[in-house]
Short mmCIF file of C-alpha atoms and ligand atoms in Angstrom, two decimals:
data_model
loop_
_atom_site.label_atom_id
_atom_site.label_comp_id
_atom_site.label_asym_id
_atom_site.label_seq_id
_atom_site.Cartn_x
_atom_site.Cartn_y
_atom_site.Cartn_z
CA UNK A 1 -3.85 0.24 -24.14
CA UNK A 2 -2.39 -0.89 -20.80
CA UNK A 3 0.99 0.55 -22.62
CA UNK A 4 -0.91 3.90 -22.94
CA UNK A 5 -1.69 4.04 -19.17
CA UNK A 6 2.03 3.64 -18.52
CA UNK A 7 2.99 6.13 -20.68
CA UNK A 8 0.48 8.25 -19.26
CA UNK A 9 0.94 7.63 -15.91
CA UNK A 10 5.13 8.03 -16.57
CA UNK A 11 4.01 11.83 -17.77
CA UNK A 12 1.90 12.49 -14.49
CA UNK A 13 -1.08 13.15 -16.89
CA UNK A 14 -3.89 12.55 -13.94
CA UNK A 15 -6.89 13.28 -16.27
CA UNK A 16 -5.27 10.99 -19.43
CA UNK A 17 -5.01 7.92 -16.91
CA UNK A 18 -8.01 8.02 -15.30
CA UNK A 19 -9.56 8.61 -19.01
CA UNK A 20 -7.50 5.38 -20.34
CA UNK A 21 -8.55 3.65 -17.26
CA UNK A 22 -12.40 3.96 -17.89
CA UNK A 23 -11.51 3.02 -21.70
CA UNK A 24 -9.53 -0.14 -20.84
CA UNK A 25 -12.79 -0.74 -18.19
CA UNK A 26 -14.82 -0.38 -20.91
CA UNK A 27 -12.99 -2.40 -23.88
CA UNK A 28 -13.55 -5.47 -21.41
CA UNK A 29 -10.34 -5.37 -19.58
CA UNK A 30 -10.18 -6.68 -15.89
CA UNK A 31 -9.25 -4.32 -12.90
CA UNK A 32 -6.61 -6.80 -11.95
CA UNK A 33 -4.83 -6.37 -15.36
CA UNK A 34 -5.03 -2.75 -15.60
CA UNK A 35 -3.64 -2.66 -11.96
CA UNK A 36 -0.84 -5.02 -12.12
CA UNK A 37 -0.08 -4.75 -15.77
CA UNK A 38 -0.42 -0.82 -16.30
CA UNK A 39 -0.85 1.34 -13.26
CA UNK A 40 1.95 -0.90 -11.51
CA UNK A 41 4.11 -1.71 -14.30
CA UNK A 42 4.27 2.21 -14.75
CA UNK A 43 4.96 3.02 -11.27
CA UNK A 44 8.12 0.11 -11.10
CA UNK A 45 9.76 1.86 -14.58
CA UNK A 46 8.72 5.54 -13.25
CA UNK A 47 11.46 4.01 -9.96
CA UNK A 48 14.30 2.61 -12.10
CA UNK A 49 14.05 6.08 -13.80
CA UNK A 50 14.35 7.86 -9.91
CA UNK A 51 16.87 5.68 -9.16
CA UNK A 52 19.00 6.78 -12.59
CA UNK A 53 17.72 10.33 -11.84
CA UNK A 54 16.11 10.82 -14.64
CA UNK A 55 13.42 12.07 -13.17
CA UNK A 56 12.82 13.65 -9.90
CA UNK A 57 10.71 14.42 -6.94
CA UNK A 58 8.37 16.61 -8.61
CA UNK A 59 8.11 14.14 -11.77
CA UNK A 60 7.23 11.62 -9.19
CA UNK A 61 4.72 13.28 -7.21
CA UNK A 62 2.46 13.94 -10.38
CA UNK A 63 3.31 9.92 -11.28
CA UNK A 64 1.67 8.96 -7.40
CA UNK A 65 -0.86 11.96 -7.88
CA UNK A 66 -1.91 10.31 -11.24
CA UNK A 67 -1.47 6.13 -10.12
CA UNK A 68 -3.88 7.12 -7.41
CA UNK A 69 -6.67 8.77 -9.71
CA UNK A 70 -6.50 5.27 -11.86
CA UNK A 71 -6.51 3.02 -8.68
CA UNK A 72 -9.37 5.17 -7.32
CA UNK A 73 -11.50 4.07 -10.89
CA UNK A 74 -10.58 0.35 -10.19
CA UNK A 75 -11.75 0.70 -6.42
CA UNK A 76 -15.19 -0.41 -6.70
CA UNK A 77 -14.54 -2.97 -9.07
CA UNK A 78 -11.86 -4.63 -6.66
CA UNK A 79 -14.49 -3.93 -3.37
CA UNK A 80 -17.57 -6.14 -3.40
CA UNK A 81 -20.53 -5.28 -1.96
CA UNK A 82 -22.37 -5.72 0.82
CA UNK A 83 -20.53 -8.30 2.54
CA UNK A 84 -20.26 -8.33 6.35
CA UNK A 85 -16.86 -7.63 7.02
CA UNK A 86 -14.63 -10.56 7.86
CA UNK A 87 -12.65 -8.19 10.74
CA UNK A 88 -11.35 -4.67 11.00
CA UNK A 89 -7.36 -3.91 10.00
CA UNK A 90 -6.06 -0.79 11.44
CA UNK A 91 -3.33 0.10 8.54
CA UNK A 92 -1.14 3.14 7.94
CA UNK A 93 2.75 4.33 6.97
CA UNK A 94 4.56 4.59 9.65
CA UNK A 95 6.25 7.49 11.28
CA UNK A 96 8.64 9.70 8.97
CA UNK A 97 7.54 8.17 5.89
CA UNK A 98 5.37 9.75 3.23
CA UNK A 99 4.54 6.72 0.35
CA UNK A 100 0.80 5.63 0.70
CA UNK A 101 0.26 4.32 -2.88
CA UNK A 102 1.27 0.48 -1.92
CA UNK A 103 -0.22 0.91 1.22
CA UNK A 104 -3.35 2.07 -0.51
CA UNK A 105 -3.26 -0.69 -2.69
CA UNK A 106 -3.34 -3.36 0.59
CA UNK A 107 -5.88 -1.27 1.97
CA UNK A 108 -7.75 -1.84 -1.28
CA UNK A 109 -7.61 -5.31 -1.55
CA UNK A 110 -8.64 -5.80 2.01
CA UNK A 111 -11.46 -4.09 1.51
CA UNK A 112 -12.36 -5.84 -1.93
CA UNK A 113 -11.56 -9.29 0.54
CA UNK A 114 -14.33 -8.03 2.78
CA UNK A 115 -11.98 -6.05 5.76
CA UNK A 116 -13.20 -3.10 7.11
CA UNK A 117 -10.32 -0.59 6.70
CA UNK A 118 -9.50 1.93 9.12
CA UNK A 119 -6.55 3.90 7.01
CA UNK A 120 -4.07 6.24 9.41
CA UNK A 121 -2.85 7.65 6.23
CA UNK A 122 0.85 8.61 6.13
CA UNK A 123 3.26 9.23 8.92
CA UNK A 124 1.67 7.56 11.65
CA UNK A 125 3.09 7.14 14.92
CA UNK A 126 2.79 3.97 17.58
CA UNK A 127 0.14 5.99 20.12
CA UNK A 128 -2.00 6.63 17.03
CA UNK A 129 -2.16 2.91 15.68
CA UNK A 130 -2.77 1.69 19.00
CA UNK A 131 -5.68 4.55 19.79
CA UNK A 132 -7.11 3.59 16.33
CA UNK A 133 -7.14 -0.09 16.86
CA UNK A 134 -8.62 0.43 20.39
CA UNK A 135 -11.24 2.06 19.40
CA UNK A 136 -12.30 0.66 16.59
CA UNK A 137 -12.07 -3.03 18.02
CA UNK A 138 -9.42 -3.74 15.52
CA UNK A 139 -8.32 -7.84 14.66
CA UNK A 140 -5.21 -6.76 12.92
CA UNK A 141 -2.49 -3.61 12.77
CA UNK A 142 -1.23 -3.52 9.40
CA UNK A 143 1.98 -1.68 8.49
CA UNK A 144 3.50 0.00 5.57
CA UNK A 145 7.17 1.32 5.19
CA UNK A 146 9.21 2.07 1.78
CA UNK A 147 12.44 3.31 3.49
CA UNK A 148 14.97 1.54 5.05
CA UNK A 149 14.93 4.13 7.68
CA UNK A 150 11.40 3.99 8.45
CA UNK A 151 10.81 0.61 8.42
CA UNK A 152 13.11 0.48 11.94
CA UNK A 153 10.28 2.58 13.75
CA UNK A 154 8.29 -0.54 13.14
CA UNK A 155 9.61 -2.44 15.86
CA UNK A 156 8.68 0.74 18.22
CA UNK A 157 4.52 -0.09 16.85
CA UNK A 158 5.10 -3.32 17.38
CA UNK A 159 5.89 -3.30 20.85
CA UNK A 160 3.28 -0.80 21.74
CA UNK A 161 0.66 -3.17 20.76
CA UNK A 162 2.19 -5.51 22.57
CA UNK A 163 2.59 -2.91 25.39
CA UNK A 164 -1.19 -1.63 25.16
CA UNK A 165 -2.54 -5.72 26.11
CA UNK A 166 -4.35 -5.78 22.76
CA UNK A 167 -3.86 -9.36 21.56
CA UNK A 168 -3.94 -8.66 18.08
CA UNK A 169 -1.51 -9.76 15.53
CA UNK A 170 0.74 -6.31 13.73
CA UNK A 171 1.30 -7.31 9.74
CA UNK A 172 3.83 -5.56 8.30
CA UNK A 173 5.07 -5.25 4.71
CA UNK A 174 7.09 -2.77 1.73
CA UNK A 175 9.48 -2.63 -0.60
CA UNK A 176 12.70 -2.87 1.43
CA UNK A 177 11.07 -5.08 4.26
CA UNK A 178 11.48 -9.15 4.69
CA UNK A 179 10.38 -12.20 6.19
CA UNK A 180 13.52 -11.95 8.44
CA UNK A 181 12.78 -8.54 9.77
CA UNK A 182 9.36 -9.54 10.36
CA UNK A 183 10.71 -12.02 12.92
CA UNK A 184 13.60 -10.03 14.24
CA UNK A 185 11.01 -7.05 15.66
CA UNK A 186 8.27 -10.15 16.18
CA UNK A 187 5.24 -9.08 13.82
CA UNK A 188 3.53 -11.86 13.34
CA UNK A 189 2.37 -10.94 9.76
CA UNK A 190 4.37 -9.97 6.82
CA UNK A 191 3.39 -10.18 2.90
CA UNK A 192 5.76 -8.80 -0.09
CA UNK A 193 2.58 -7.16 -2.10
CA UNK A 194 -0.56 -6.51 -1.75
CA UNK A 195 -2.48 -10.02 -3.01
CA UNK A 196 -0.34 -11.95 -0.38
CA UNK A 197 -1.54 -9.53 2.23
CA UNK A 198 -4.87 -10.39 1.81
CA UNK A 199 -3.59 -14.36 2.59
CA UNK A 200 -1.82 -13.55 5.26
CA UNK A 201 -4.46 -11.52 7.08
CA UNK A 202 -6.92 -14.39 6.25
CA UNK A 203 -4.29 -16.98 8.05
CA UNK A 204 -3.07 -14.70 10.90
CA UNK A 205 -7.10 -14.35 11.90
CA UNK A 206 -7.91 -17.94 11.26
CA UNK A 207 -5.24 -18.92 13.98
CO1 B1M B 301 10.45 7.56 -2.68
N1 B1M B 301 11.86 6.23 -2.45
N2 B1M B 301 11.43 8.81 -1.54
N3 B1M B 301 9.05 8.79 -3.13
N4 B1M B 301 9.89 6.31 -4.00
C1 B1M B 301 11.65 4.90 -3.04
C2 B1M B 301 10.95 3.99 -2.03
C3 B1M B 301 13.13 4.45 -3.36
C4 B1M B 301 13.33 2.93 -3.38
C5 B1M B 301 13.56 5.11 -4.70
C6 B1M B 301 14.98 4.75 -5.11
O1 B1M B 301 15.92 5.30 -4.60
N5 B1M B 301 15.10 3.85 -6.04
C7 B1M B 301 13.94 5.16 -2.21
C8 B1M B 301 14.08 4.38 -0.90
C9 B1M B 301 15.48 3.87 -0.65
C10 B1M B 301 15.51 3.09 0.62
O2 B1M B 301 15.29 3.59 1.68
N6 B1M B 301 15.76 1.80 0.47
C11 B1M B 301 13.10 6.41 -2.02
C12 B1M B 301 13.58 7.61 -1.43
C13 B1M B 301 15.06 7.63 -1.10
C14 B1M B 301 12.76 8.72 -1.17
C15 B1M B 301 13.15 10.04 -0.51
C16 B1M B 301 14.09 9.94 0.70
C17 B1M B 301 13.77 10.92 -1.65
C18 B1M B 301 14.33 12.24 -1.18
O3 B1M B 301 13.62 13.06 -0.66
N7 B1M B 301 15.61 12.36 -1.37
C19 B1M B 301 11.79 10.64 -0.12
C20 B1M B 301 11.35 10.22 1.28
C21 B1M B 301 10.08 10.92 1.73
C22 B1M B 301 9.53 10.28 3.00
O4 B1M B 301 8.84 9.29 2.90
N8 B1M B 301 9.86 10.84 4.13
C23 B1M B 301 10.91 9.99 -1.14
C24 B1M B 301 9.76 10.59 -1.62
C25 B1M B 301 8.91 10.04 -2.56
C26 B1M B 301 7.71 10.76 -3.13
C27 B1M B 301 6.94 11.58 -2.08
C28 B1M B 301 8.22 11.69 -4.21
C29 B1M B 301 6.90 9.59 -3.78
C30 B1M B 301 5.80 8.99 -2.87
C31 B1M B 301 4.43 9.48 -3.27
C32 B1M B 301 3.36 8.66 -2.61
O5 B1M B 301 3.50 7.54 -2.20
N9 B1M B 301 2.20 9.29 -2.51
C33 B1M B 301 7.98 8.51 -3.93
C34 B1M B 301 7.86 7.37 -4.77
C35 B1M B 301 6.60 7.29 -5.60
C36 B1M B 301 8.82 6.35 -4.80
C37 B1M B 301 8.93 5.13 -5.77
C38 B1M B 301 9.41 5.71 -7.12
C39 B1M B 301 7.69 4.33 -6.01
C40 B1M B 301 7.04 3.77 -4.74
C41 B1M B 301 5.70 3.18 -5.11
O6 B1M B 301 4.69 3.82 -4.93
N10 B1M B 301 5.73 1.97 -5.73
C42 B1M B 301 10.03 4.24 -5.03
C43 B1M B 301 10.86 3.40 -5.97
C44 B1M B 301 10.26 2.02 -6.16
O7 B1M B 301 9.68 1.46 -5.26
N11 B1M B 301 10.39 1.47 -7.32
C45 B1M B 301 10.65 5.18 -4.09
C46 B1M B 301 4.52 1.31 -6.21
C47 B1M B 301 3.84 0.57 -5.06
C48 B1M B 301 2.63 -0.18 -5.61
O8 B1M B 301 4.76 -0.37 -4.55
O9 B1M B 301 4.97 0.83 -2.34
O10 B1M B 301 6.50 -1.13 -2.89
P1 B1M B 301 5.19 -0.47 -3.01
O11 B1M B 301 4.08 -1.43 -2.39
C49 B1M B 301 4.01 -2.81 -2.72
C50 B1M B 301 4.80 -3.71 -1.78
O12 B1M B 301 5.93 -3.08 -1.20
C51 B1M B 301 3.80 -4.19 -0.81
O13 B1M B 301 2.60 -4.25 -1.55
C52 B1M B 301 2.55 -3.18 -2.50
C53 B1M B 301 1.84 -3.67 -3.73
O14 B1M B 301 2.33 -4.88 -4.19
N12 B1M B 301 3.48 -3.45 0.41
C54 B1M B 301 2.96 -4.11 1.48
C55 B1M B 301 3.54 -2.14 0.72
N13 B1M B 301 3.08 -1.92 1.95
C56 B1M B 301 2.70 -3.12 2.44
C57 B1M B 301 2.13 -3.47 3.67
C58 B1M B 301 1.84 -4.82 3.88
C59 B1M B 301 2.12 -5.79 2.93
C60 B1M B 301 2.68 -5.46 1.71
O15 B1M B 301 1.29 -5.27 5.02
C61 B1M B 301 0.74 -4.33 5.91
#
């Protein structure tokens, strides 16, 4: 079945994934395994295909359109309720770049961890993380970049945070970003996917 949710998701067929979502749900499979072992499987053999071009934008667009309807079904099994939230993370792409679905997946599981999320969406510039984490009395910045030319405005965010005299540690994390980089622009934070972002917020507030 998770095989079938790849497939689907590999056609763009939105309603057929969210459909084989609730189905997997309901034959007793966990969230985690329909995330990491479908939606995500699909989405990594939906790139090597992009990268071959043998499929393009468009194709791709109805893939993300689709992995988001079947990550939105998991949601509420991944968020648990009614917990007090452990601290507020202010997270969005930043400037020029337009992927949100592993951002949206972080965002997820920082909410599931018990985060309050306060999600810039795509294409979010310095002035607007630094307004958002202001006012909502952030404890962490959290950024997301797929592009190798993206990722370089990070250092710009970083700085402003530092610039704005809120002491608050900036996480950053995607595809084509590292450890390294992370030190190079000084963020303190930086996870490779979304599970280890959850760890690393935990560690960078328990300082
Ligand atoms: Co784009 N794209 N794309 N794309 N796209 C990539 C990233 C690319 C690697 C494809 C390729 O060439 N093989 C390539 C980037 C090359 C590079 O710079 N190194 C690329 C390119 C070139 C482009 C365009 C320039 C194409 C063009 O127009 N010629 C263009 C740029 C648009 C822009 O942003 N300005 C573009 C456009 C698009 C779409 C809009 C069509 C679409 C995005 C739709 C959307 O997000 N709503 C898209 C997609 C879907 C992809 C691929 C196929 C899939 C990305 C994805 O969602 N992966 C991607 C190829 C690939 O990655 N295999 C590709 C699944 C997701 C769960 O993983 O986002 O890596 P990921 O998130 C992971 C980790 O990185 C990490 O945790 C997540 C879960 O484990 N993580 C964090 C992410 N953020 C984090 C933050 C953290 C911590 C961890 O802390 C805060």
């Amino acid at each position: 079945m998770l095989n079938d949710i790849q497939e689907a998701l590999l056609k763009g067929k939105k309603d057929e994934v969210e459909k084989l979502v609730e189905q997997a749900l309901a034959s007793g499979q966990s969230a985690a395994a329909i995330l990491n072992e479908g939606l995500i499987v699909g989405m990594d053999r939906l790139g090597v295909m992009f990268k071959n071009n043998e499929v393009f934008i468009p194709e791709v667009l109805v893939a993300a359109r689709a992995m988001n309807a079947g990550m939105a079904k998991l949601e509420p099994l991944l968020v648990k309720e009614g917990i007090q939230p452990k601290g507020t993370v202010v997270i969005g792409t930043v400037k020029g770049d337009l992927h949100d679905i592993g951002k949206n997946l972080v965002a997820m599981m920082l909410k599931g961890a018990g985060y309050k999320i306060v999600d810039l969406g795509i294409d979010a510039s310095a002035d607007q993380f630094v307004a958002a984490a202001r006012e909502s009395q952030a404890n962490v910045v959290a950024l997301s970049a797929l592009l190798t030319t993206t990722m370089i405005g990070m250092k710009t965010i970083v700085q402003a945070v530092e610039a704005s005299g809120l002491k608050i540690p900036v996480i950053i994390g995607g595809a084509p970003v590292t450890r390294d980089y992370a030190d190079e622009i000084k963020a303190e934070g930086y996870a490779a996917d979304a599970a280890s972002a959850v760890e690393e917020v935990a560690r960078l507030l328990a300082r």
